[in-house]
């Protein structure tokens, strides 16, 4: 039996787009990422549209979808939405892939094929790498989990999704889902 050879982030960066667009690099191992469902894409795009409308000022955080970001050593993730602070954006070049640090807020729209262990691992990675919040959008159960290093908030219909990191931004969970 031979050991699986691990890939470095630098090696991952040199792979063709058709490979990197369909994979994440997790501790040196290429992991396939399933295609997004129409429902997941609609929710992601709805939230992204609202975030972009909120962040029209240049000194506010910026949201992007499907951007490769470095998290822990040997790992490149692609959150459904990444929100970077203005300070973060000023620290790295605009043409670098993957972004050299995790987003201030990582947002994942959960799919039924993702297991709880895999999702928990992603959340832990984002937070330990420096993300301040992780939002998990669970459309199957019509709820949003907002996790930080210290707490978890569960939001359901009738509640507003908002963050102290995004002053003035809010959307009701019902409107989002």
PDB file of C-alpha atoms in Angstrom:
ATOM      1  CA  UNK A   1       0.000   0.000   0.000  1.00  0.00           C
ATOM      2  CA  UNK A   2       1.328   3.458  -0.863  1.00  0.00           C
ATOM      3  CA  UNK A   3       0.624   6.621   1.023  1.00  0.00           C
ATOM      4  CA  UNK A   4      -1.381   9.316  -0.733  1.00  0.00           C
ATOM      5  CA  UNK A   5       0.835  12.206  -1.711  1.00  0.00           C
ATOM      6  CA  UNK A   6      -0.405  15.513  -0.332  1.00  0.00           C
ATOM      7  CA  UNK A   7      -0.646  18.597  -2.495  1.00  0.00           C
ATOM      8  CA  UNK A   8       0.523  22.011  -1.377  1.00  0.00           C
ATOM      9  CA  UNK A   9      -1.545  25.162  -1.773  1.00  0.00           C
ATOM     10  CA  UNK A  10       1.050  26.344  -4.295  1.00  0.00           C
ATOM     11  CA  UNK A  11       0.530  23.169  -6.369  1.00  0.00           C
ATOM     12  CA  UNK A  12      -3.250  23.591  -6.108  1.00  0.00           C
ATOM     13  CA  UNK A  13      -2.888  27.140  -7.490  1.00  0.00           C
ATOM     14  CA  UNK A  14      -1.238  25.808 -10.653  1.00  0.00           C
ATOM     15  CA  UNK A  15      -4.026  23.349 -11.503  1.00  0.00           C
ATOM     16  CA  UNK A  16      -6.330  24.224 -14.407  1.00  0.00           C
ATOM     17  CA  UNK A  17      -9.567  26.065 -13.573  1.00  0.00           C
ATOM     18  CA  UNK A  18     -11.680  23.075 -14.597  1.00  0.00           C
ATOM     19  CA  UNK A  19     -10.080  21.167 -11.696  1.00  0.00           C
ATOM     20  CA  UNK A  20      -9.994  23.905  -9.059  1.00  0.00           C
ATOM     21  CA  UNK A  21     -13.565  25.013  -9.862  1.00  0.00           C
ATOM     22  CA  UNK A  22     -14.818  21.561  -8.843  1.00  0.00           C
ATOM     23  CA  UNK A  23     -12.559  20.905  -5.823  1.00  0.00           C
ATOM     24  CA  UNK A  24     -11.418  22.260  -2.492  1.00  0.00           C
ATOM     25  CA  UNK A  25      -8.015  21.450  -1.045  1.00  0.00           C
ATOM     26  CA  UNK A  26      -8.423  20.021   2.462  1.00  0.00           C
ATOM     27  CA  UNK A  27      -5.190  19.424   4.356  1.00  0.00           C
ATOM     28  CA  UNK A  28      -3.399  18.676   1.078  1.00  0.00           C
ATOM     29  CA  UNK A  29      -6.084  16.432  -0.394  1.00  0.00           C
ATOM     30  CA  UNK A  30      -8.305  17.317  -3.370  1.00  0.00           C
ATOM     31  CA  UNK A  31     -11.945  17.001  -2.301  1.00  0.00           C
ATOM     32  CA  UNK A  32     -14.712  17.183  -4.949  1.00  0.00           C
ATOM     33  CA  UNK A  33     -17.315  19.892  -4.363  1.00  0.00           C
ATOM     34  CA  UNK A  34     -20.795  18.994  -5.607  1.00  0.00           C
ATOM     35  CA  UNK A  35     -22.576  21.283  -8.043  1.00  0.00           C
ATOM     36  CA  UNK A  36     -24.917  23.783  -6.475  1.00  0.00           C
ATOM     37  CA  UNK A  37     -28.635  23.129  -6.696  1.00  0.00           C
ATOM     38  CA  UNK A  38     -30.932  25.738  -8.196  1.00  0.00           C
ATOM     39  CA  UNK A  39     -32.403  26.396  -4.728  1.00  0.00           C
ATOM     40  CA  UNK A  40     -28.940  26.914  -3.185  1.00  0.00           C
ATOM     41  CA  UNK A  41     -27.902  29.229  -6.022  1.00  0.00           C
ATOM     42  CA  UNK A  42     -31.061  31.321  -5.726  1.00  0.00           C
ATOM     43  CA  UNK A  43     -30.574  31.739  -1.963  1.00  0.00           C
ATOM     44  CA  UNK A  44     -26.877  32.588  -2.414  1.00  0.00           C
ATOM     45  CA  UNK A  45     -27.628  35.121  -5.144  1.00  0.00           C
ATOM     46  CA  UNK A  46     -30.491  36.696  -3.159  1.00  0.00           C
ATOM     47  CA  UNK A  47     -28.225  37.226  -0.155  1.00  0.00           C
ATOM     48  CA  UNK A  48     -25.322  38.407  -2.319  1.00  0.00           C
ATOM     49  CA  UNK A  49     -27.577  40.983  -4.025  1.00  0.00           C
ATOM     50  CA  UNK A  50     -28.692  42.327  -0.630  1.00  0.00           C
ATOM     51  CA  UNK A  51     -25.113  42.446   0.665  1.00  0.00           C
ATOM     52  CA  UNK A  52     -23.911  44.284  -2.447  1.00  0.00           C
ATOM     53  CA  UNK A  53     -26.741  46.825  -2.153  1.00  0.00           C
ATOM     54  CA  UNK A  54     -25.786  47.382   1.505  1.00  0.00           C
ATOM     55  CA  UNK A  55     -22.042  47.765   0.784  1.00  0.00           C
ATOM     56  CA  UNK A  56     -22.181  50.472  -1.878  1.00  0.00           C
ATOM     57  CA  UNK A  57     -19.769  52.683   0.107  1.00  0.00           C
ATOM     58  CA  UNK A  58     -16.049  51.987  -0.520  1.00  0.00           C
ATOM     59  CA  UNK A  59     -15.237  51.912   3.207  1.00  0.00           C
ATOM     60  CA  UNK A  60     -17.620  49.040   3.934  1.00  0.00           C
ATOM     61  CA  UNK A  61     -17.033  45.312   3.735  1.00  0.00           C
ATOM     62  CA  UNK A  62     -17.399  43.624   0.335  1.00  0.00           C
ATOM     63  CA  UNK A  63     -19.148  40.363  -0.503  1.00  0.00           C
ATOM     64  CA  UNK A  64     -18.164  37.967  -3.275  1.00  0.00           C
ATOM     65  CA  UNK A  65     -19.360  34.515  -4.235  1.00  0.00           C
ATOM     66  CA  UNK A  66     -17.420  31.315  -4.859  1.00  0.00           C
ATOM     67  CA  UNK A  67     -13.938  32.723  -4.061  1.00  0.00           C
ATOM     68  CA  UNK A  68     -11.087  30.386  -3.091  1.00  0.00           C
ATOM     69  CA  UNK A  69      -9.660  31.338   0.320  1.00  0.00           C
ATOM     70  CA  UNK A  70      -6.839  29.915   2.419  1.00  0.00           C
ATOM     71  CA  UNK A  71      -7.848  28.682   5.842  1.00  0.00           C
ATOM     72  CA  UNK A  72      -5.673  26.315   7.846  1.00  0.00           C
ATOM     73  CA  UNK A  73      -2.367  24.956   6.546  1.00  0.00           C
ATOM     74  CA  UNK A  74      -2.765  23.064   3.290  1.00  0.00           C
ATOM     75  CA  UNK A  75      -6.439  23.997   2.941  1.00  0.00           C
ATOM     76  CA  UNK A  76      -8.281  26.084   0.367  1.00  0.00           C
ATOM     77  CA  UNK A  77     -12.040  26.453   0.800  1.00  0.00           C
ATOM     78  CA  UNK A  78     -14.655  28.104  -1.400  1.00  0.00           C
ATOM     79  CA  UNK A  79     -17.469  29.554   0.714  1.00  0.00           C
ATOM     80  CA  UNK A  80     -20.708  30.251  -1.120  1.00  0.00           C
ATOM     81  CA  UNK A  81     -20.229  33.892  -0.067  1.00  0.00           C
ATOM     82  CA  UNK A  82     -17.170  35.536   1.487  1.00  0.00           C
ATOM     83  CA  UNK A  83     -17.383  38.922   3.158  1.00  0.00           C
ATOM     84  CA  UNK A  84     -14.067  40.734   3.431  1.00  0.00           C
ATOM     85  CA  UNK A  85     -13.544  43.863   5.524  1.00  0.00           C
ATOM     86  CA  UNK A  86     -12.173  46.973   3.834  1.00  0.00           C
ATOM     87  CA  UNK A  87      -9.013  46.467   5.900  1.00  0.00           C
ATOM     88  CA  UNK A  88      -8.592  42.919   4.580  1.00  0.00           C
ATOM     89  CA  UNK A  89      -9.091  44.009   0.987  1.00  0.00           C
ATOM     90  CA  UNK A  90      -6.349  46.597   1.444  1.00  0.00           C
ATOM     91  CA  UNK A  91      -3.894  43.888   2.542  1.00  0.00           C
ATOM     92  CA  UNK A  92      -3.922  41.605  -0.472  1.00  0.00           C
ATOM     93  CA  UNK A  93      -3.631  41.904  -4.225  1.00  0.00           C
ATOM     94  CA  UNK A  94      -6.866  41.785  -6.210  1.00  0.00           C
ATOM     95  CA  UNK A  95      -5.552  39.223  -8.719  1.00  0.00           C
ATOM     96  CA  UNK A  96      -4.325  36.554  -6.270  1.00  0.00           C
ATOM     97  CA  UNK A  97      -6.069  33.175  -6.091  1.00  0.00           C
ATOM     98  CA  UNK A  98      -6.603  31.849  -3.525  1.00  0.00           C
ATOM     99  CA  UNK A  99      -7.152  34.877  -1.311  1.00  0.00           C
ATOM    100  CA  UNK A 100      -4.376  34.555   1.303  1.00  0.00           C
ATOM    101  CA  UNK A 101      -6.673  34.735   4.354  1.00  0.00           C
ATOM    102  CA  UNK A 102     -10.175  33.646   5.288  1.00  0.00           C
ATOM    103  CA  UNK A 103     -13.091  36.054   4.984  1.00  0.00           C
ATOM    104  CA  UNK A 104     -14.321  38.110   7.921  1.00  0.00           C
ATOM    105  CA  UNK A 105     -17.635  36.259   7.444  1.00  0.00           C
ATOM    106  CA  UNK A 106     -17.859  32.921   5.623  1.00  0.00           C
ATOM    107  CA  UNK A 107     -21.333  31.955   4.405  1.00  0.00           C
ATOM    108  CA  UNK A 108     -22.345  28.454   3.391  1.00  0.00           C
ATOM    109  CA  UNK A 109     -25.728  27.519   1.924  1.00  0.00           C
ATOM    110  CA  UNK A 110     -26.099  23.948   3.132  1.00  0.00           C
ATOM    111  CA  UNK A 111     -26.996  21.177   0.734  1.00  0.00           C
ATOM    112  CA  UNK A 112     -28.688  17.936   1.753  1.00  0.00           C
ATOM    113  CA  UNK A 113     -25.589  15.998   0.639  1.00  0.00           C
ATOM    114  CA  UNK A 114     -23.346  17.700   3.235  1.00  0.00           C
ATOM    115  CA  UNK A 115     -22.933  15.790   6.461  1.00  0.00           C
ATOM    116  CA  UNK A 116     -22.888  17.385   9.906  1.00  0.00           C
ATOM    117  CA  UNK A 117     -19.261  16.329  10.489  1.00  0.00           C
ATOM    118  CA  UNK A 118     -18.069  17.965   7.248  1.00  0.00           C
ATOM    119  CA  UNK A 119     -20.015  21.154   7.993  1.00  0.00           C
ATOM    120  CA  UNK A 120     -18.707  21.264  11.571  1.00  0.00           C
ATOM    121  CA  UNK A 121     -15.174  20.845  10.261  1.00  0.00           C
ATOM    122  CA  UNK A 122     -15.590  23.764   7.849  1.00  0.00           C
ATOM    123  CA  UNK A 123     -16.960  26.007  10.605  1.00  0.00           C
ATOM    124  CA  UNK A 124     -14.054  25.121  12.905  1.00  0.00           C
ATOM    125  CA  UNK A 125     -11.552  25.795  10.092  1.00  0.00           C
ATOM    126  CA  UNK A 126     -12.981  29.191   9.230  1.00  0.00           C
ATOM    127  CA  UNK A 127     -13.071  30.307  12.877  1.00  0.00           C
ATOM    128  CA  UNK A 128      -9.621  28.959  13.798  1.00  0.00           C
ATOM    129  CA  UNK A 129      -8.137  30.585  10.666  1.00  0.00           C
ATOM    130  CA  UNK A 130      -9.499  34.003  11.642  1.00  0.00           C
ATOM    131  CA  UNK A 131     -13.050  34.364  10.327  1.00  0.00           C
ATOM    132  CA  UNK A 132     -15.082  36.248  12.892  1.00  0.00           C
ATOM    133  CA  UNK A 133     -18.420  34.706  11.915  1.00  0.00           C
ATOM    134  CA  UNK A 134     -19.746  31.787   9.909  1.00  0.00           C
ATOM    135  CA  UNK A 135     -23.313  31.811   8.635  1.00  0.00           C
ATOM    136  CA  UNK A 136     -24.881  28.462   7.776  1.00  0.00           C
ATOM    137  CA  UNK A 137     -28.062  28.806   5.747  1.00  0.00           C
ATOM    138  CA  UNK A 138     -30.228  25.715   6.127  1.00  0.00           C
ATOM    139  CA  UNK A 139     -33.124  26.114   3.701  1.00  0.00           C
ATOM    140  CA  UNK A 140     -34.446  22.606   4.383  1.00  0.00           C
ATOM    141  CA  UNK A 141     -35.219  23.587   8.002  1.00  0.00           C
ATOM    142  CA  UNK A 142     -35.771  27.298   7.196  1.00  0.00           C
ATOM    143  CA  UNK A 143     -33.131  28.502   9.616  1.00  0.00           C
ATOM    144  CA  UNK A 144     -29.796  30.299   9.724  1.00  0.00           C
ATOM    145  CA  UNK A 145     -27.038  29.441  12.209  1.00  0.00           C
ATOM    146  CA  UNK A 146     -24.641  32.278  13.022  1.00  0.00           C
ATOM    147  CA  UNK A 147     -21.499  30.983  14.683  1.00  0.00           C
ATOM    148  CA  UNK A 148     -18.614  32.827  16.289  1.00  0.00           C
ATOM    149  CA  UNK A 149     -15.768  31.531  18.431  1.00  0.00           C
ATOM    150  CA  UNK A 150     -17.910  32.156  21.527  1.00  0.00           C
ATOM    151  CA  UNK A 151     -21.539  31.546  20.566  1.00  0.00           C
ATOM    152  CA  UNK A 152     -24.123  30.236  18.159  1.00  0.00           C
ATOM    153  CA  UNK A 153     -27.368  31.984  17.287  1.00  0.00           C
ATOM    154  CA  UNK A 154     -30.233  30.163  15.625  1.00  0.00           C
ATOM    155  CA  UNK A 155     -32.524  32.326  13.501  1.00  0.00           C
ATOM    156  CA  UNK A 156     -35.858  31.203  12.082  1.00  0.00           C
ATOM    157  CA  UNK A 157     -38.708  32.882  10.182  1.00  0.00           C
ATOM    158  CA  UNK A 158     -39.608  36.209  11.717  1.00  0.00           C
ATOM    159  CA  UNK A 159     -36.048  36.888  12.899  1.00  0.00           C
ATOM    160  CA  UNK A 160     -33.561  39.220  11.220  1.00  0.00           C
ATOM    161  CA  UNK A 161     -30.159  38.111  10.003  1.00  0.00           C
ATOM    162  CA  UNK A 162     -27.766  40.874  11.028  1.00  0.00           C
ATOM    163  CA  UNK A 163     -24.258  41.257  12.383  1.00  0.00           C
ATOM    164  CA  UNK A 164     -22.330  43.812  14.383  1.00  0.00           C
ATOM    165  CA  UNK A 165     -19.638  43.378  11.711  1.00  0.00           C
ATOM    166  CA  UNK A 166     -22.032  44.784   9.084  1.00  0.00           C
ATOM    167  CA  UNK A 167     -23.587  47.932  10.615  1.00  0.00           C
ATOM    168  CA  UNK A 168     -27.035  48.593   9.182  1.00  0.00           C
ATOM    169  CA  UNK A 169     -27.323  45.337   7.229  1.00  0.00           C
ATOM    170  CA  UNK A 170     -30.324  43.148   7.954  1.00  0.00           C
ATOM    171  CA  UNK A 171     -32.618  40.787   6.101  1.00  0.00           C
ATOM    172  CA  UNK A 172     -35.404  38.673   7.530  1.00  0.00           C
ATOM    173  CA  UNK A 173     -34.847  34.943   7.402  1.00  0.00           C
ATOM    174  CA  UNK A 174     -38.226  34.545   5.647  1.00  0.00           C
ATOM    175  CA  UNK A 175     -37.201  36.975   2.851  1.00  0.00           C
ATOM    176  CA  UNK A 176     -33.882  35.218   2.454  1.00  0.00           C
ATOM    177  CA  UNK A 177     -35.299  31.718   2.179  1.00  0.00           C
TER     178      UNK A 177
END
